[in-house]
mmCIF file of C-alpha atoms and ligand atoms in Angstrom:
data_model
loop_
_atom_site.group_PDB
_atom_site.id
_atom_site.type_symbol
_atom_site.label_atom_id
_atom_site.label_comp_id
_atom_site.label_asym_id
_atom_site.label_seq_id
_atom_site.Cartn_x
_atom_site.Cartn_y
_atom_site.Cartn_z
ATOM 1 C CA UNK A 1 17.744 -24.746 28.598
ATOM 2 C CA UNK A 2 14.563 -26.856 27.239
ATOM 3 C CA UNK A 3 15.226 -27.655 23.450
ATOM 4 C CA UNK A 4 12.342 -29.847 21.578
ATOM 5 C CA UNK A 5 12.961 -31.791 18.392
ATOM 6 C CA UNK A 6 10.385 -30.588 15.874
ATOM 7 C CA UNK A 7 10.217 -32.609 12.045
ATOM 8 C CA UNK A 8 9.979 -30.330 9.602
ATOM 9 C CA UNK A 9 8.693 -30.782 5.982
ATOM 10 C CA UNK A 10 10.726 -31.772 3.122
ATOM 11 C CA UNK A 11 12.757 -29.218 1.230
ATOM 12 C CA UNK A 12 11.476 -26.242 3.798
ATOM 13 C CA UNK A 13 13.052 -23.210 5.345
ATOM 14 C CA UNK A 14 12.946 -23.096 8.988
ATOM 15 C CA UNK A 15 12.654 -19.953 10.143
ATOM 16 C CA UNK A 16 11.878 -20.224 14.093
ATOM 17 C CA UNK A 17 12.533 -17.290 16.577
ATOM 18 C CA UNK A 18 15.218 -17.426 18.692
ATOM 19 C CA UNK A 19 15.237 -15.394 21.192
ATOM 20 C CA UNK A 20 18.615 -14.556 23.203
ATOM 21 C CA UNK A 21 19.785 -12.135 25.391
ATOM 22 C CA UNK A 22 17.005 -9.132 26.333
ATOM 23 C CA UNK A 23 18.146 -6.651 23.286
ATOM 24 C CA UNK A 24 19.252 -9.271 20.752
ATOM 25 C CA UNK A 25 16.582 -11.406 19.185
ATOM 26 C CA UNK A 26 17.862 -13.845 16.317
ATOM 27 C CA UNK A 27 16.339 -15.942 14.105
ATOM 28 C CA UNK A 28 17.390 -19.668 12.979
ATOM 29 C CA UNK A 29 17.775 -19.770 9.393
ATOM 30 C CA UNK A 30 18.516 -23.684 8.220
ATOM 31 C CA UNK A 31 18.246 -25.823 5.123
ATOM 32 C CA UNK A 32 16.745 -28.727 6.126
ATOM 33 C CA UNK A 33 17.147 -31.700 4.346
ATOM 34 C CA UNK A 34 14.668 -34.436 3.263
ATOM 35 C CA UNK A 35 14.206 -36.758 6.013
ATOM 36 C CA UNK A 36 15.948 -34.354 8.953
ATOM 37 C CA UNK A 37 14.772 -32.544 11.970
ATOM 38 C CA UNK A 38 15.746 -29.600 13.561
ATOM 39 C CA UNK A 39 16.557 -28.536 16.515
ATOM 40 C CA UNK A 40 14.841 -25.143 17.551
ATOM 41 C CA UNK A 41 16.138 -23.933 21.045
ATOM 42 C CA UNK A 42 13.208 -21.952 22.976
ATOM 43 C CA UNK A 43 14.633 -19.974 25.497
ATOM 44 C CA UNK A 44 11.488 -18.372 26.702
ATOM 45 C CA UNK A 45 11.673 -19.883 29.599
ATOM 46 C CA UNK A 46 15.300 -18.494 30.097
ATOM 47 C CA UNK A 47 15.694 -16.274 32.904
ATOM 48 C CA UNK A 48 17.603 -14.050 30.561
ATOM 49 C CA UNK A 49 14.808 -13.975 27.921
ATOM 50 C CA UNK A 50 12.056 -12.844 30.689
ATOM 51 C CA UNK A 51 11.118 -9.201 30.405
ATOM 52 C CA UNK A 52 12.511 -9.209 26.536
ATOM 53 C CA UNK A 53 10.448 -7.788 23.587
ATOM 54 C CA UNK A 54 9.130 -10.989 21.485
ATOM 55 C CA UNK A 55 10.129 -10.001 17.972
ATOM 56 C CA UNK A 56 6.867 -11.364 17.281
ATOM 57 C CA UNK A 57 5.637 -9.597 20.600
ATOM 58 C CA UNK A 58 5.114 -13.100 22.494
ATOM 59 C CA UNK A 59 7.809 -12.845 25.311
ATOM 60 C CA UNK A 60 6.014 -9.922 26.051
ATOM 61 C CA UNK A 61 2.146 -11.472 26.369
ATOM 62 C CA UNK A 62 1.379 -8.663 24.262
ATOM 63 C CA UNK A 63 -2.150 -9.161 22.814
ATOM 64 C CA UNK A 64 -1.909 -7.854 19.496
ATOM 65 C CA UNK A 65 -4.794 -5.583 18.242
ATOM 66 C CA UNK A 66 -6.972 -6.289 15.371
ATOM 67 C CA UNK A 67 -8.290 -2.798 14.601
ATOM 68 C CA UNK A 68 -4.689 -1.770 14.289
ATOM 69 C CA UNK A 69 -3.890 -4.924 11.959
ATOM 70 C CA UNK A 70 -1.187 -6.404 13.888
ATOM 71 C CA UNK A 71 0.260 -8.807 12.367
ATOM 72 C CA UNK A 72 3.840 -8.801 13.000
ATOM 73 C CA UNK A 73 6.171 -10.296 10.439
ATOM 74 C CA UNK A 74 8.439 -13.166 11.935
ATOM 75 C CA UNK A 75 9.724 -15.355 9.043
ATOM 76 C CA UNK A 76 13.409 -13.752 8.526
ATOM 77 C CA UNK A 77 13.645 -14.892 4.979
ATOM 78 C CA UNK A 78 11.108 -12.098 4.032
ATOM 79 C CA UNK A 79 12.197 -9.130 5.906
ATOM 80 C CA UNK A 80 15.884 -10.145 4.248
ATOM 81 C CA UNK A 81 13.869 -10.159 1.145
ATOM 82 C CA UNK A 82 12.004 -7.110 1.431
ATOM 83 C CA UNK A 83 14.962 -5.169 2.067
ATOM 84 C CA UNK A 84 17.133 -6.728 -0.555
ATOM 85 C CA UNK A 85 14.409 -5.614 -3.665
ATOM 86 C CA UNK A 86 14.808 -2.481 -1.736
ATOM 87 C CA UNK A 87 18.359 -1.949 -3.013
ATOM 88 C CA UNK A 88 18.194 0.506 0.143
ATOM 89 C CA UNK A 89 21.483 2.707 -0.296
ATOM 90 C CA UNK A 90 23.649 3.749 2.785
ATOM 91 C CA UNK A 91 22.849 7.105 1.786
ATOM 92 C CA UNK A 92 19.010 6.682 1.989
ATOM 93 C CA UNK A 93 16.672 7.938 4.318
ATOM 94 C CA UNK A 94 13.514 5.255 4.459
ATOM 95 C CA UNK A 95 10.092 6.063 5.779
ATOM 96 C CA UNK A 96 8.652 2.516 7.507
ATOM 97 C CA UNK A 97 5.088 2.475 8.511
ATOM 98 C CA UNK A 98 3.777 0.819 11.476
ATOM 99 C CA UNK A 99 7.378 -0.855 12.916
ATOM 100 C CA UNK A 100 5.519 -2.772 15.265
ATOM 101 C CA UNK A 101 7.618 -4.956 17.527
ATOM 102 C CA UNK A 102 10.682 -3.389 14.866
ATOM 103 C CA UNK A 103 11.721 -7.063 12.911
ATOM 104 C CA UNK A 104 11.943 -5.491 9.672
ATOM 105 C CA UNK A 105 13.026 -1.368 11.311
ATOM 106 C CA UNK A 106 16.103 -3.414 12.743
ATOM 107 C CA UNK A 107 17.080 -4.699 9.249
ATOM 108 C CA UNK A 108 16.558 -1.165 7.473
ATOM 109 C CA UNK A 109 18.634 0.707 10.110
ATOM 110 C CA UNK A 110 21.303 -1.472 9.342
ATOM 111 C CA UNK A 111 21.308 -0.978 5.613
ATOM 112 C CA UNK A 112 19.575 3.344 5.517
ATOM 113 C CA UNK A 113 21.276 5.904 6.859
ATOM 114 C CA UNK A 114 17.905 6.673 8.962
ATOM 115 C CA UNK A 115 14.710 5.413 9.389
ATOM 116 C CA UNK A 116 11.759 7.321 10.084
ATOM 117 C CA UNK A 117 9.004 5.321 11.463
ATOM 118 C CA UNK A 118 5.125 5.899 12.298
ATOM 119 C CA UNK A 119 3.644 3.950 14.845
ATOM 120 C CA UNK A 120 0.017 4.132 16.130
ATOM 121 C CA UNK A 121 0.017 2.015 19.354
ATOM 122 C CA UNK A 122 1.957 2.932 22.065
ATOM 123 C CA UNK A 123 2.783 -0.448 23.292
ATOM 124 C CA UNK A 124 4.409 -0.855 20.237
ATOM 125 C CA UNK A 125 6.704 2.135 20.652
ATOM 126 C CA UNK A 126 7.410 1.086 24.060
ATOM 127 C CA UNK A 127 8.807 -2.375 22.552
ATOM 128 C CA UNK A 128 10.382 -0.508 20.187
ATOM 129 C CA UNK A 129 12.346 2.052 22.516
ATOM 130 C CA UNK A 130 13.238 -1.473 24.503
ATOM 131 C CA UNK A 131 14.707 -2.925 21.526
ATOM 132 C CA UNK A 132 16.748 -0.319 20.085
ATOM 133 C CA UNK A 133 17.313 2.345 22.646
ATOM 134 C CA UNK A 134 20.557 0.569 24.079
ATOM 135 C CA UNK A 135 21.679 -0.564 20.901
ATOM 136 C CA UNK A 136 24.142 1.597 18.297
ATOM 137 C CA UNK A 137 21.119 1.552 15.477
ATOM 138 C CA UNK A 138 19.193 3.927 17.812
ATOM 139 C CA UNK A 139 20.662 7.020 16.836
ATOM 140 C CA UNK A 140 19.351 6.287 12.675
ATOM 141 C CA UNK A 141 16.127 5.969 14.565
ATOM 142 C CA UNK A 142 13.125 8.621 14.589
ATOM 143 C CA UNK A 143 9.854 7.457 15.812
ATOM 144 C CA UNK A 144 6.987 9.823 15.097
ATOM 145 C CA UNK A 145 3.698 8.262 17.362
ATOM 146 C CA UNK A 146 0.619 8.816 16.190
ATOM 147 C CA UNK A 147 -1.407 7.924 12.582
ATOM 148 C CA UNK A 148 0.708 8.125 9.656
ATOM 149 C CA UNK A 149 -2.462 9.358 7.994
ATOM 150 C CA UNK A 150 -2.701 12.666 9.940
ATOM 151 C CA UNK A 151 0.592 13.524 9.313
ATOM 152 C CA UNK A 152 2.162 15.442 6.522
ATOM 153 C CA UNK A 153 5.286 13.455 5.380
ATOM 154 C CA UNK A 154 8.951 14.271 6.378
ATOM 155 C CA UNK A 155 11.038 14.217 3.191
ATOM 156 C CA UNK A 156 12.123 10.199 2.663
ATOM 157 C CA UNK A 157 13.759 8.487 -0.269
ATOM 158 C CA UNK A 158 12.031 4.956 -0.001
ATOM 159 C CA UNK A 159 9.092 3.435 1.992
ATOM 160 C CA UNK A 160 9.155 0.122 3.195
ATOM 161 C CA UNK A 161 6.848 -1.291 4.781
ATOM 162 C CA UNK A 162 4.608 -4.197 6.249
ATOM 163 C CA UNK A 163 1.344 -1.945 5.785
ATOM 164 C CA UNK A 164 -1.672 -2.161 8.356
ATOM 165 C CA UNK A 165 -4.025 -3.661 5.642
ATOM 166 C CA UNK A 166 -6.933 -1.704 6.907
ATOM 167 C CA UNK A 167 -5.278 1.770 5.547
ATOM 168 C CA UNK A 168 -3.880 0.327 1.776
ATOM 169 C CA UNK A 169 -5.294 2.258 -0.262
ATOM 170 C CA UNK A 170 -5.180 5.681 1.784
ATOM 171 C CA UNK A 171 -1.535 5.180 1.707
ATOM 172 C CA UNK A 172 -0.575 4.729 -1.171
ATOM 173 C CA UNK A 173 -2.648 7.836 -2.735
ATOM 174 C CA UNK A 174 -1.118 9.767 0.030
ATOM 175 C CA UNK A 175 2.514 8.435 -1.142
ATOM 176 C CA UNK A 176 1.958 8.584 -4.426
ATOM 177 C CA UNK A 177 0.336 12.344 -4.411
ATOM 178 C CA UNK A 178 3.331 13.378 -3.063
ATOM 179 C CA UNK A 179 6.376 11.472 -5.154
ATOM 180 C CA UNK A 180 9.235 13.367 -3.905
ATOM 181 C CA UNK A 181 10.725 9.495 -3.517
ATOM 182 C CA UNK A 182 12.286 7.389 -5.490
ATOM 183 C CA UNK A 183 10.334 4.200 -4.516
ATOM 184 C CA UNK A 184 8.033 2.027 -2.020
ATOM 185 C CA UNK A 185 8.179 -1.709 -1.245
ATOM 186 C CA UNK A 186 5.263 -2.507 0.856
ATOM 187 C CA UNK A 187 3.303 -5.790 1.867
ATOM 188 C CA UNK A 188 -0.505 -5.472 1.023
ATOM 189 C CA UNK A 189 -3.190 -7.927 1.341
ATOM 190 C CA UNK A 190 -3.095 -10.210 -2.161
ATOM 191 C CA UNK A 191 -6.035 -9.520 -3.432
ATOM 192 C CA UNK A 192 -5.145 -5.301 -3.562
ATOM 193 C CA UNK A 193 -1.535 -5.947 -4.336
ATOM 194 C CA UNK A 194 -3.231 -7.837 -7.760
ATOM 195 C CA UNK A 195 -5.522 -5.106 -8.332
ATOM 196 C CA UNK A 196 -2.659 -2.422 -7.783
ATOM 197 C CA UNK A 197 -1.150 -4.075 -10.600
ATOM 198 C CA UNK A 198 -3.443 -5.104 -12.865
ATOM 199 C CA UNK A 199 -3.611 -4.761 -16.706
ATOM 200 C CA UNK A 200 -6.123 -3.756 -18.888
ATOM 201 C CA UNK A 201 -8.713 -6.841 -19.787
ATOM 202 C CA UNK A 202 -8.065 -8.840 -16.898
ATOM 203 C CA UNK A 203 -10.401 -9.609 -14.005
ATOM 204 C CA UNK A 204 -8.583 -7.482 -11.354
ATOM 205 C CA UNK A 205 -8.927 -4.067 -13.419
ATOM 206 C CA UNK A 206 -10.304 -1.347 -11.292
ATOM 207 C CA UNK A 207 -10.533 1.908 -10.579
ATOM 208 C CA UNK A 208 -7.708 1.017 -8.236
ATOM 209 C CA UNK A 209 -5.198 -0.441 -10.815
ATOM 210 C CA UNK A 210 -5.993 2.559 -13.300
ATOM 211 C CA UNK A 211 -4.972 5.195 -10.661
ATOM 212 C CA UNK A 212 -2.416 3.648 -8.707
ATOM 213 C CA UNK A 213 -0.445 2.981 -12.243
ATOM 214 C CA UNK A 214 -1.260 6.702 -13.571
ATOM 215 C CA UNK A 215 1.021 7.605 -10.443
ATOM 216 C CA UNK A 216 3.400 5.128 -10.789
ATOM 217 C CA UNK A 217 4.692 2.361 -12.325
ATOM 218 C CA UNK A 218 3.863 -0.710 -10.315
ATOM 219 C CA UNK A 219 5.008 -4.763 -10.128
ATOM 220 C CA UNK A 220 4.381 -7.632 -7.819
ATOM 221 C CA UNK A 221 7.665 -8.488 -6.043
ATOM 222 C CA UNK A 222 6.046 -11.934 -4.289
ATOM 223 C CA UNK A 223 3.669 -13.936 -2.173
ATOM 224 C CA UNK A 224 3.766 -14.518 0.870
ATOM 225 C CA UNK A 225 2.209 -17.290 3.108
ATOM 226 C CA UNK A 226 0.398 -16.608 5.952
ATOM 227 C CA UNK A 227 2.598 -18.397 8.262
ATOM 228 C CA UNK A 228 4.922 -15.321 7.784
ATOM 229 C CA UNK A 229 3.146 -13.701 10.473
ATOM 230 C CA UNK A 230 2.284 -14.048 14.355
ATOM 231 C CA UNK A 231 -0.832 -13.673 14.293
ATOM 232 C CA UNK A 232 -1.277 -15.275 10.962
ATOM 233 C CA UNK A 233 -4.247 -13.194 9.010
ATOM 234 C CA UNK A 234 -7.183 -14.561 7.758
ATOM 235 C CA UNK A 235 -5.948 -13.541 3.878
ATOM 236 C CA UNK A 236 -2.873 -14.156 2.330
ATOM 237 C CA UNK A 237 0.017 -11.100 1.349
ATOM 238 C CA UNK A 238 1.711 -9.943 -1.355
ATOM 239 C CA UNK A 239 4.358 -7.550 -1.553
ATOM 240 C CA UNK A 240 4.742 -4.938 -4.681
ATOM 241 C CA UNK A 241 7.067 -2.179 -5.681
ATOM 242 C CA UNK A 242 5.718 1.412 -6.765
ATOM 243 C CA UNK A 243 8.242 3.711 -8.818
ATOM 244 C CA UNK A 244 6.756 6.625 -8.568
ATOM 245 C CA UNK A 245 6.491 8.710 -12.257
ATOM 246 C CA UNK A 246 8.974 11.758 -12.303
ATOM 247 C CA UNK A 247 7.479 14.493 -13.514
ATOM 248 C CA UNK A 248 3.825 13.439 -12.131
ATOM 249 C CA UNK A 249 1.510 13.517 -15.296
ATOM 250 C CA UNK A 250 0.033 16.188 -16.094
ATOM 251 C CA UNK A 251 -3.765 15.589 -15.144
ATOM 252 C CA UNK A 252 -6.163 17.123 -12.396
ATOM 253 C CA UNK A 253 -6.233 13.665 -10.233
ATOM 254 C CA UNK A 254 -9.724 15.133 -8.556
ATOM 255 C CA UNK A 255 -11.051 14.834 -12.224
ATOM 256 C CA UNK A 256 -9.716 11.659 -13.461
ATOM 257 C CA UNK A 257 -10.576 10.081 -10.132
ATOM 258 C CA UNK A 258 -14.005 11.245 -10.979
ATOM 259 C CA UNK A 259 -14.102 10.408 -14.329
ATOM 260 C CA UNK A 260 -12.738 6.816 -13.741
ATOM 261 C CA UNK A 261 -15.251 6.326 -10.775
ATOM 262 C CA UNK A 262 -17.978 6.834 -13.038
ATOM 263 C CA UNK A 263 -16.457 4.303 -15.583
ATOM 264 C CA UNK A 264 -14.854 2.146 -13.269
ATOM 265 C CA UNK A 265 -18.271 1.615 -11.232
ATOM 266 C CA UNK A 266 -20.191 -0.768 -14.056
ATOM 267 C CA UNK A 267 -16.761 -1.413 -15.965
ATOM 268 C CA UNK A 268 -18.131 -4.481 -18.017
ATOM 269 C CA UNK A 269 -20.288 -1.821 -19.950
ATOM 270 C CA UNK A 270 -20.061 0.229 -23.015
ATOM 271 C CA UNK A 271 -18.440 3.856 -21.683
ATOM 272 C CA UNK A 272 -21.057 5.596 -23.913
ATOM 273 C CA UNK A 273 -24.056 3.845 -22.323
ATOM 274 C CA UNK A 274 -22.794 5.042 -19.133
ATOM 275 C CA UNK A 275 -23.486 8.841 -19.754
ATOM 276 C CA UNK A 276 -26.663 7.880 -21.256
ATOM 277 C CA UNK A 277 -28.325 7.655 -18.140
ATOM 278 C CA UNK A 278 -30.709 9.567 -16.117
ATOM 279 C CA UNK A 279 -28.275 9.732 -13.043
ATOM 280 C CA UNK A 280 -25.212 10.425 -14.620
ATOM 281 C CA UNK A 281 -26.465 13.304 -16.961
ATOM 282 C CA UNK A 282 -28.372 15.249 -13.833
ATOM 283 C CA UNK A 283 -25.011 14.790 -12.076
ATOM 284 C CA UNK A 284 -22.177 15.557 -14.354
ATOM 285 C CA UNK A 285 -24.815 19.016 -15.571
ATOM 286 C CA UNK A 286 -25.233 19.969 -11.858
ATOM 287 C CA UNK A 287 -21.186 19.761 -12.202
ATOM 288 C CA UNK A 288 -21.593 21.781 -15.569
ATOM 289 C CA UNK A 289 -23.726 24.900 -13.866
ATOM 290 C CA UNK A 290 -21.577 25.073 -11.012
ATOM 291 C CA UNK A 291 -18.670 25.575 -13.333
ATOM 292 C CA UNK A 292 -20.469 27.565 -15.327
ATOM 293 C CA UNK A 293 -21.821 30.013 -12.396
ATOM 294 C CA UNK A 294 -18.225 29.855 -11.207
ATOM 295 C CA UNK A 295 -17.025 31.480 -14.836
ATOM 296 C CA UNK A 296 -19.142 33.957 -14.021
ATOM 297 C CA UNK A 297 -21.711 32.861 -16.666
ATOM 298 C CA UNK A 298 -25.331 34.767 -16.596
ATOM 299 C CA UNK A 299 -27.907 32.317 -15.046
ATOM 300 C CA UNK A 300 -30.263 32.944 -18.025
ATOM 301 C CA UNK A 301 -27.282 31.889 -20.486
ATOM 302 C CA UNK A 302 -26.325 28.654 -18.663
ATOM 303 C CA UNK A 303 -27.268 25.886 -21.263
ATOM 304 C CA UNK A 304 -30.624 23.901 -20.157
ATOM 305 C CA UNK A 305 -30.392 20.147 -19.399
ATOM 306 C CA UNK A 306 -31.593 18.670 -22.809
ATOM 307 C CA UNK A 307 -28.464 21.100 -24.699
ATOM 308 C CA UNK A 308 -26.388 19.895 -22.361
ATOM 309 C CA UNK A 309 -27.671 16.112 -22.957
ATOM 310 C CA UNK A 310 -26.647 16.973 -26.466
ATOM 311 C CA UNK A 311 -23.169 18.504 -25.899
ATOM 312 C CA UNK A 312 -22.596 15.250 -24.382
ATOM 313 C CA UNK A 313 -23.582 12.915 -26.781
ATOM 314 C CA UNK A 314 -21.059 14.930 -29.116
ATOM 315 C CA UNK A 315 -18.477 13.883 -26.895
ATOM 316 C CA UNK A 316 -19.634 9.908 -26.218
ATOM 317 C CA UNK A 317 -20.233 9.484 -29.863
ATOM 318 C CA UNK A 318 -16.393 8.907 -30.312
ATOM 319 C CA UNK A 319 -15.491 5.382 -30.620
ATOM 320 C CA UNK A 320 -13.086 5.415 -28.282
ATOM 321 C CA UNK A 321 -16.602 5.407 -25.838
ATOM 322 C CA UNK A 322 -17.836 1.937 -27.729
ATOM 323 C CA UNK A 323 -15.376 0.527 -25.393
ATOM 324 C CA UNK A 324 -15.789 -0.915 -21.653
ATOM 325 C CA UNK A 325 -14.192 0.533 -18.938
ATOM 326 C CA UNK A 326 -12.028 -3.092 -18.330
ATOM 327 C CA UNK A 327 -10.403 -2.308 -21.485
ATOM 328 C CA UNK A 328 -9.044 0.946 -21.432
ATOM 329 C CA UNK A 329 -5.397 1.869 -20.848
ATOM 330 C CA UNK A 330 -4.121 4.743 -19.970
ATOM 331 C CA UNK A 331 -3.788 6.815 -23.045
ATOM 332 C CA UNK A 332 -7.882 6.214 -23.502
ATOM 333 C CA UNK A 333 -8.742 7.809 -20.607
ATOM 334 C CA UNK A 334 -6.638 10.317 -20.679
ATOM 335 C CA UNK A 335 -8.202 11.361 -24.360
ATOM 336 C CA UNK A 336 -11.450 10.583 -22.928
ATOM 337 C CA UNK A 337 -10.950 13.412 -19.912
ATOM 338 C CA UNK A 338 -9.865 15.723 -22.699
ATOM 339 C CA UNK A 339 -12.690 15.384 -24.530
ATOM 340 C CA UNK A 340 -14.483 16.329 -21.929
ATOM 341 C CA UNK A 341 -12.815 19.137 -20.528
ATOM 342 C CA UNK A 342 -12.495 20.617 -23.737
ATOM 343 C CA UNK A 343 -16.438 21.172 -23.838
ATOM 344 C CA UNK A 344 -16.673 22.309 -20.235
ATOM 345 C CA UNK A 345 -17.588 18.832 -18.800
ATOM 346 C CA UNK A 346 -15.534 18.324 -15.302
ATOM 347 C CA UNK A 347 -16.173 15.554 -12.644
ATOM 348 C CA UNK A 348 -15.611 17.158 -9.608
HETATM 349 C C1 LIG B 1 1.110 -5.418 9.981
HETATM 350 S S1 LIG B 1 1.811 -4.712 11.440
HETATM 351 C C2 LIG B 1 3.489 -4.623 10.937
HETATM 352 C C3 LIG B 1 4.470 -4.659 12.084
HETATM 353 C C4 LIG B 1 5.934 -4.741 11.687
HETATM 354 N N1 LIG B 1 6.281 -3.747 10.695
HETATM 355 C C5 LIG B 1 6.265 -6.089 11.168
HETATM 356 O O1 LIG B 1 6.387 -6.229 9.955
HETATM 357 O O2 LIG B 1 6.398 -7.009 11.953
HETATM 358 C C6 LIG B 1 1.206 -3.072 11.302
HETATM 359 C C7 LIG B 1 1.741 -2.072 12.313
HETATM 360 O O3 LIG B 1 1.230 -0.793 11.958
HETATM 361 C C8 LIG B 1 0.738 -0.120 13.116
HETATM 362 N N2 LIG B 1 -0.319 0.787 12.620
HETATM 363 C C9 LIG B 1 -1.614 0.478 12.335
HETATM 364 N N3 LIG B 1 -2.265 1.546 11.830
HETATM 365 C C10 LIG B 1 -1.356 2.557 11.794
HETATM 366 C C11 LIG B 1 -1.437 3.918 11.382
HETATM 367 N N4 LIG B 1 -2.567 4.438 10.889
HETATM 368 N N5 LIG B 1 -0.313 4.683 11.500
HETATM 369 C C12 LIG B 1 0.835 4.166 12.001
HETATM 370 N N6 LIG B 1 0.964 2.882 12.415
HETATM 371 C C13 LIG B 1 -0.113 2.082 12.301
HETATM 372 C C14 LIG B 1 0.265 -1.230 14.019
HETATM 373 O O4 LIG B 1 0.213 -0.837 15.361
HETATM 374 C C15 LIG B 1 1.326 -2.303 13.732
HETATM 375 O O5 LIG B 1 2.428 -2.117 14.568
#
């Protein structure tokens, strides 16, 4: 069996692949010391290991597709982490998304009482059959093939996941539309985990942050490096936690969406100067007439443009609206959508 010496840096986790028999793929986990090497064993040239599913998809020459944002996660230390701020139960039923070659599925079977998992390439569910079929976990294990986008949901009580970036934030607004669960841990590209998260006044507020924590309550768990993952991406990771709020509040999302679009679109201005302009006043009154004709209202008593110019200014003249849009919380745009619902100005 060929076995290389590799240094490795001071004060670092190794966390090599080792690959053993054809179902059973372990990792090495050491703490190496200042001044020591360590000794990884590669068995892919083992005529046991031929034909065996690379937990990062390598023993299999697998070439790993972009489009689908493959990156499969091989550093043991965060799947073990993942699933530990998961506090998964024995009792739960866990909903992962894209399993890929099934590092992280293997470690939620053995702590859920089932995992449900949606995988988009084939290949992938071929690996995973190979990995799991012969082993006792297989029988906690549902694979639904296909998008996890065109599908409705199967009742789950936590997601976990190492997310295909390319689908973030369709995911989570499909999760979070429909919190039946009690929470999601899930590995986003940095820069959207920060903006999930972010607070009023700093420089990651968004339209993204404001409506992911409407939904749900939402912190930043940790970072993680690149070298996580074969192939590495181009950006680094993050992974957060979303408790989704029980009962949902009680808004129209379609509106507030709208409403924080408009905001959320030049949010380093004054609110009220944004509904003085041309383009937002012809759109928000072709909004108003369609209401309007909707109530049944008589064309001839529909209010013209220049009233309805007016009935907004009443509304914008509050001083909650002398505000930008990187400074509001919560509770001011929720007043501000009331405002405007209460005169018969909707978004959508
Ligand atoms: C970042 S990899 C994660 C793989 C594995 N969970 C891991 O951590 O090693 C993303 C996985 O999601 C799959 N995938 C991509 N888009 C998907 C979609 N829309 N629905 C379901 N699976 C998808 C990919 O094929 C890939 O296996």
């Amino acid at each position: 069996m060929p076995k290389e010496r590799r240094p490795v840096p001071m004060g670092l986790i190794s966390a090599e692949p080792l690959h053993t028999t054809k179902s059973k793929l372990k990792f090495s986990t050491k703490i190496v010391m200042p001044g020591q090497s360590v000794k990884i064993a590669d068995k892919s040239k083992d005529k046991k290991a031929k034909g065996a599913h690379g937990v990062d998809g390598q023993q299999s020459g697998m070439v790993f597709n972009k489009g689908h944002g493959q990156h499969i996660l091989k550093n043991p230390l965060v799947i073990s982490a993942i699933v530990e701020k998961s506090a998964i139960k024995s009792t739960d039923i866990v909903l992962e998304i894209g399993p890929g070659t099934g590092n992280l599925t293997e470690k939620l079977l053995l702590a859920a009482k089932k995992v449900i998992a949606f995988e988009i390439d084939p290949r992938m569910v071929a690996e995973l059959n190979k990995r799991f079929q012969n082993s006792p976990l297989w029988s906690k294990l549902e694979i639904i093939k296909g998008n996890c986008l065109d599908f409705d949901f199967p009742y789950f009580d936590k997601c976990v996941a190492n997310v295909p970036y390319a689908i973030s934030s369709a995911l989570v607004f499909k999760l979070l539309k429909n919190p039946t669960f009690k929470c999601a841990v899930l590995m986003f590209q940095r820069e959207f985990a920060l903006r999930c998260c972010a607070l009023p006044g700093s420089e990651a507020y968004c339209r993204l942050s404001v409506n992911t924590q409407l939904l749900s309550r939402c912190s930043h768990l940790m970072k993680i490096s690149k070298n996580s993952f074969n192939p590495p991406p181009k950006v680094e990771s993050s992974v957060i936690r979303l408790d989704p709020k029980h009962p949902p509040p009680p808004v129209d999302f379609e509106e507030w969406d709208g409403l924080v679009k408009l905001i959320f679109n030049r949010k380093n201005k004054k609110v009220s100067s944004i509904f003085r302009t041309k383009v937002t006043i012809a759109h928000l009154y072709e909004r108003f007439v369609s209401y309007q004709t909707m109530e049944g209202v008589a064309p001839t008593a529909i209010a013209s443009v220049d009233v309805f110019k007016e009935l907004l200014s009443s509304v914008v003249e509050d001083k909650l609206f002398a505000k930008r849009g990187r400074s509001l919380d919560q509770e001011d745009i929720s007043t501000m959508l009331d405002l405007f619902t209460s005169k018969g100005i909707h978004f959508i």
